[in-house]
Structure formats: structure tokens, C-alpha cells
Amino acid sequence: MQSQNNQYLQFVGKPHITAVIAGGRRRVNYTFEDKSELVEEYDINNHELITRKWKKLSNIKESQWVYEIGEAPIDQQSELKLSNTNPIFVRKDTPQHFQFRVRNLTYPEDVYQMEVDEKTQEIVIRTTNKKYFKRFAIPDMRRANLKLEQGKVTHVYKNNTLIVSYPKPDQILEREYQIRQEFDKLNKKKPKEGDLECVQQ
């Protein structure tokens, strides 16, 4: 998994990596020198990245998983406390784009505005009726030391969901291609549930 590993080295040191087949997904686990953890889950057939989540050490309270891609499962107790009308922000990429979805937005299609804050390198969503505001970064771009470009953010609105897209630069596309090639090689071995595919120190 060396092609995946490189993007994280400059931040938290060389990780210990394991990959296992679980629940029809290829689950890649990283444990870093500072004991923080990263999990990436890929569809075993098309190699789509479904989940990326981080857990950092905390001396104050038990660490929680923070989802960079995908959505945390909601247990029944939490679900009862949440309003189903609140906007829900989730990242779910496509092969060519970083993509972010904001569900439960009921405002007219023409009120949504997108821009890149070049100073903070964040994408900003706002509405002309001042009912919704959100700013967020793309961690992949920051890890690769790539800057967001004004004018490349696009959006569509349908079914009460705002879908915001940003095209993946060639550097990101090439890295993801290398990962898919590596997974294709692993799939030739016909992996099955529970298989441990690789371990790296």
C-alpha cells in the first residue's frame, strides 16, 4: 500500500498498515507513530473510496471517529434526538470530482452561491436569503500542497439536496489510478471475507 502511504507521511510519521476484507469492502487501517488511526474502506469490486475516518488521541475524553469521507452510523438513541429537518453535510466523491452533499435544504435553487476563499483555501457556501452558511476545506488538496482555484466550484440542487463539486487535479487522479491498479492486482488473487492482504511496518 505504498502509493497510499506517501500522502500521510509528512503529517504524522510512518504508519503501520494492514488491509483486510470485511463486509464486502477492502478496509485499510493505518496506525501512526503518535497512536492516531486512519481507516479507509473501498468497494472491493470498483475500488470506490466509501469511507475515510480519523481517530486522534485525546487525554481529556475517549476519542471519537471523525469522518472525512462518508457518514457516521447513527444509533437509535442518537437518531431520536436529531431533527430530520437540520441540514446534513456529507462528502461522497466521484471518480473525477471531490463532491459534497448538503441534505435537507428546502430553499429555492437560485439562492445558493459558491466561492473559493483564497486566503483560507476553503470553499464557501452561502445563500442570498442568509439561511445557510458553510465553509470547508478539501484535506486531500492540503495534503498534496495544492491550491483551490476560483471558478472551479460547481453545484446542482435537486431533491432538497445541494451537491457541490470540485474537479480532482491530475496529481490526485494519478495517485488514485495507482491505487486502483494495486487493488486490481490484489483482486486477481480472488480475496474472500476475512483475508489479510498486506502488512507494512
Short mmCIF file of C-alpha atoms in Angstrom, two decimals:
data_model
loop_
_atom_site.label_atom_id
_atom_site.label_comp_id
_atom_site.label_asym_id
_atom_site.label_seq_id
_atom_site.Cartn_x
_atom_site.Cartn_y
_atom_site.Cartn_z
CA MET A 1 0.00 0.00 0.00
CA GLN A 2 2.98 2.29 -0.52
CA SER A 3 1.13 4.51 -3.01
CA GLN A 4 -1.47 5.31 -0.39
CA ASN A 5 1.03 5.68 2.42
CA ASN A 6 3.05 8.58 0.94
CA GLN A 7 0.34 11.21 1.24
CA TYR A 8 0.27 10.95 5.05
CA LEU A 9 3.98 10.68 5.94
CA GLN A 10 4.67 14.40 6.29
CA PHE A 11 1.94 14.81 8.89
CA VAL A 12 2.14 12.02 11.44
CA GLY A 13 5.12 9.83 10.63
CA LYS A 14 5.41 6.41 9.05
CA PRO A 15 2.29 4.32 9.75
CA HIS A 16 1.83 0.63 10.37
CA ILE A 17 -0.63 -0.56 7.69
CA THR A 18 -2.91 -3.57 7.47
CA ALA A 19 -5.57 -4.39 4.88
CA VAL A 20 -8.41 -6.85 5.40
CA ILE A 21 -11.54 -7.87 3.51
CA ALA A 22 -14.58 -7.19 5.69
CA GLY A 23 -18.24 -6.86 4.78
CA GLY A 24 -17.55 -6.80 1.06
CA ARG A 25 -15.09 -3.94 1.45
CA ARG A 26 -11.32 -3.63 1.44
CA ARG A 27 -10.55 -2.00 4.78
CA VAL A 28 -7.13 -0.35 5.05
CA ASN A 29 -6.07 0.50 8.61
CA TYR A 30 -3.25 2.93 9.41
CA THR A 31 -1.77 3.31 12.89
CA PHE A 32 0.66 6.22 13.15
CA GLU A 33 3.60 6.83 15.46
CA ASP A 34 1.52 9.15 17.66
CA LYS A 35 -1.08 6.32 18.03
CA SER A 36 -3.67 8.14 15.92
CA GLU A 37 -5.59 5.95 13.47
CA LEU A 38 -6.94 6.21 9.96
CA VAL A 39 -9.34 3.81 8.25
CA GLU A 40 -10.17 3.81 4.55
CA GLU A 41 -12.84 1.48 3.15
CA TYR A 42 -13.07 0.69 -0.56
CA ASP A 43 -15.67 -1.17 -2.59
CA ILE A 44 -13.92 -4.44 -3.38
CA ASN A 45 -15.20 -4.53 -6.97
CA ASN A 46 -14.92 -0.99 -8.35
CA HIS A 47 -12.40 0.35 -5.75
CA GLU A 48 -14.61 3.33 -4.89
CA LEU A 49 -13.49 5.00 -1.67
CA ILE A 50 -16.56 4.76 0.56
CA THR A 51 -15.21 5.87 3.93
CA ARG A 52 -12.21 7.72 5.30
CA LYS A 53 -12.22 8.35 9.05
CA TRP A 54 -9.66 9.50 11.62
CA LYS A 55 -9.25 8.95 15.33
CA LYS A 56 -6.78 11.17 17.19
CA LEU A 57 -5.55 10.56 20.72
CA SER A 58 -7.10 12.68 23.44
CA ASN A 59 -6.16 12.83 27.12
CA ILE A 60 -9.43 14.53 28.02
CA LYS A 61 -12.03 12.04 26.82
CA GLU A 62 -12.44 8.93 24.74
CA SER A 63 -11.52 9.62 21.13
CA GLN A 64 -14.28 9.58 18.53
CA TRP A 65 -14.02 8.77 14.84
CA VAL A 66 -14.10 11.86 12.64
CA TYR A 67 -15.39 11.17 9.14
CA GLU A 68 -13.58 12.88 6.26
CA ILE A 69 -15.49 10.87 3.62
CA GLY A 70 -18.74 9.03 4.16
CA GLU A 71 -21.18 9.25 7.03
CA ALA A 72 -21.02 8.02 10.60
CA PRO A 73 -23.65 5.42 11.51
CA ILE A 74 -26.43 6.78 13.70
CA ASP A 75 -27.56 4.61 16.59
CA GLN A 76 -31.21 4.59 17.52
CA GLN A 77 -30.77 6.71 20.64
CA SER A 78 -28.94 9.47 18.77
CA GLU A 79 -31.35 9.31 15.88
CA LEU A 80 -34.28 10.12 18.15
CA LYS A 81 -32.56 13.28 19.35
CA LEU A 82 -31.73 14.62 15.89
CA SER A 83 -34.16 16.74 13.92
CA ASN A 84 -34.69 15.33 10.46
CA THR A 85 -35.01 18.87 9.13
CA ASN A 86 -31.48 20.01 10.01
CA PRO A 87 -29.03 20.29 7.09
CA ILE A 88 -26.67 17.30 6.89
CA PHE A 89 -23.23 17.80 5.29
CA VAL A 90 -21.57 14.69 3.83
CA ARG A 91 -18.67 14.12 1.47
CA LYS A 92 -19.05 11.43 -1.20
CA ASP A 93 -16.61 11.70 -4.10
CA THR A 94 -16.96 10.60 -7.71
CA PRO A 95 -14.04 9.28 -9.80
CA GLN A 96 -13.42 12.74 -11.29
CA HIS A 97 -14.60 15.13 -8.56
CA PHE A 98 -14.43 15.86 -4.86
CA GLN A 99 -18.11 16.05 -4.03
CA PHE A 100 -20.04 17.34 -1.03
CA ARG A 101 -23.76 16.99 -0.36
CA VAL A 102 -25.91 19.09 1.92
CA ARG A 103 -29.22 17.35 2.53
CA ASN A 104 -32.42 18.88 3.93
CA LEU A 105 -32.07 22.25 2.22
CA THR A 106 -35.51 23.45 1.18
CA TYR A 107 -34.68 26.91 -0.13
CA PRO A 108 -35.17 27.82 -3.82
CA GLU A 109 -32.49 26.71 -6.25
CA ASP A 110 -31.43 30.24 -7.18
CA VAL A 111 -30.38 31.32 -3.65
CA TYR A 112 -27.20 29.19 -3.45
CA GLN A 113 -23.80 30.77 -4.06
CA MET A 114 -20.34 29.13 -4.08
CA GLU A 115 -16.86 30.62 -4.00
CA VAL A 116 -13.28 29.83 -3.01
CA ASP A 117 -11.82 31.80 -0.12
CA GLU A 118 -8.29 32.06 -1.48
CA LYS A 119 -6.84 33.24 1.84
CA THR A 120 -8.09 30.30 3.92
CA GLN A 121 -8.22 27.86 0.97
CA GLU A 122 -11.77 26.87 1.77
CA ILE A 123 -14.95 26.52 -0.25
CA VAL A 124 -17.74 28.77 0.98
CA ILE A 125 -21.45 28.07 0.56
CA ARG A 126 -23.92 30.84 1.31
CA THR A 127 -27.49 31.67 0.45
CA THR A 128 -28.82 35.06 -0.61
CA ASN A 129 -31.62 34.69 1.95
CA LYS A 130 -28.96 34.24 4.69
CA LYS A 131 -30.50 30.96 5.87
CA TYR A 132 -27.45 28.73 5.36
CA PHE A 133 -23.68 29.27 5.52
CA LYS A 134 -20.88 26.71 5.39
CA ARG A 135 -17.13 26.82 4.79
CA PHE A 136 -14.94 23.75 4.41
CA ALA A 137 -11.54 22.64 3.13
CA ILE A 138 -10.59 19.68 0.95
CA PRO A 139 -7.99 17.83 3.06
CA ASP A 140 -6.65 15.92 0.02
CA MET A 141 -5.69 19.21 -1.62
CA ARG A 142 -3.96 20.45 1.52
CA ARG A 143 -2.02 17.21 1.98
CA ALA A 144 -0.82 17.49 -1.63
CA ASN A 145 0.02 21.20 -1.20
CA LEU A 146 -2.39 22.12 -4.00
CA LYS A 147 -4.42 25.33 -4.04
CA LEU A 148 -8.13 25.63 -4.75
CA GLU A 149 -8.88 27.70 -7.83
CA GLN A 150 -11.63 30.27 -8.10
CA GLY A 151 -14.28 29.37 -10.64
CA LYS A 152 -13.83 25.59 -10.48
CA VAL A 153 -16.55 25.01 -7.89
CA THR A 154 -19.84 23.88 -9.43
CA HIS A 155 -23.17 22.94 -7.87
CA VAL A 156 -26.56 21.48 -8.61
CA TYR A 157 -29.67 21.38 -6.48
CA LYS A 158 -32.22 18.59 -6.57
CA ASN A 159 -34.47 16.67 -4.16
CA ASN A 160 -33.72 19.16 -1.34
CA THR A 161 -30.02 18.36 -1.66
CA LEU A 162 -27.24 20.74 -2.70
CA ILE A 163 -24.40 18.92 -4.48
CA VAL A 164 -21.10 20.83 -4.61
CA SER A 165 -18.27 19.55 -6.84
CA TYR A 166 -14.63 20.41 -7.38
CA PRO A 167 -12.57 18.65 -10.09
CA LYS A 168 -9.71 16.49 -8.87
CA PRO A 169 -6.32 17.75 -10.13
CA ASP A 170 -4.14 15.45 -12.24
CA GLN A 171 -1.86 14.73 -9.26
CA ILE A 172 -4.79 13.36 -7.26
CA LEU A 173 -6.20 11.43 -10.22
CA GLU A 174 -2.82 9.79 -10.85
CA ARG A 175 -2.47 8.69 -7.23
CA GLU A 176 -5.99 7.23 -7.24
CA TYR A 177 -5.25 5.43 -10.52
CA GLN A 178 -2.18 3.82 -8.95
CA ILE A 179 -4.28 2.66 -6.01
CA ARG A 180 -6.87 1.09 -8.32
CA GLN A 181 -4.09 -0.67 -10.24
CA GLU A 182 -2.75 -2.08 -6.99
CA PHE A 183 -6.20 -3.27 -5.94
CA ASP A 184 -6.73 -4.88 -9.36
CA LYS A 185 -3.62 -6.97 -8.72
CA LEU A 186 -4.95 -8.00 -5.30
CA ASN A 187 -8.32 -8.93 -6.79
CA LYS A 188 -6.65 -11.39 -9.15
CA LYS A 189 -5.96 -13.48 -6.04
CA LYS A 190 -9.76 -13.69 -5.54
CA PRO A 191 -9.86 -12.30 -1.99
CA LYS A 192 -12.55 -13.55 0.36
CA GLU A 193 -14.07 -12.37 3.62
CA GLY A 194 -11.52 -12.12 6.41
CA ASP A 195 -8.43 -12.24 4.19
CA LEU A 196 -5.49 -10.19 5.49
CA GLU A 197 -3.89 -8.86 2.34
CA CYS A 198 -0.86 -6.90 3.42
CA VAL A 199 1.02 -5.74 6.48
CA GLN A 200 3.65 -3.00 6.43
CA GLN A 201 5.86 -1.84 9.26
#
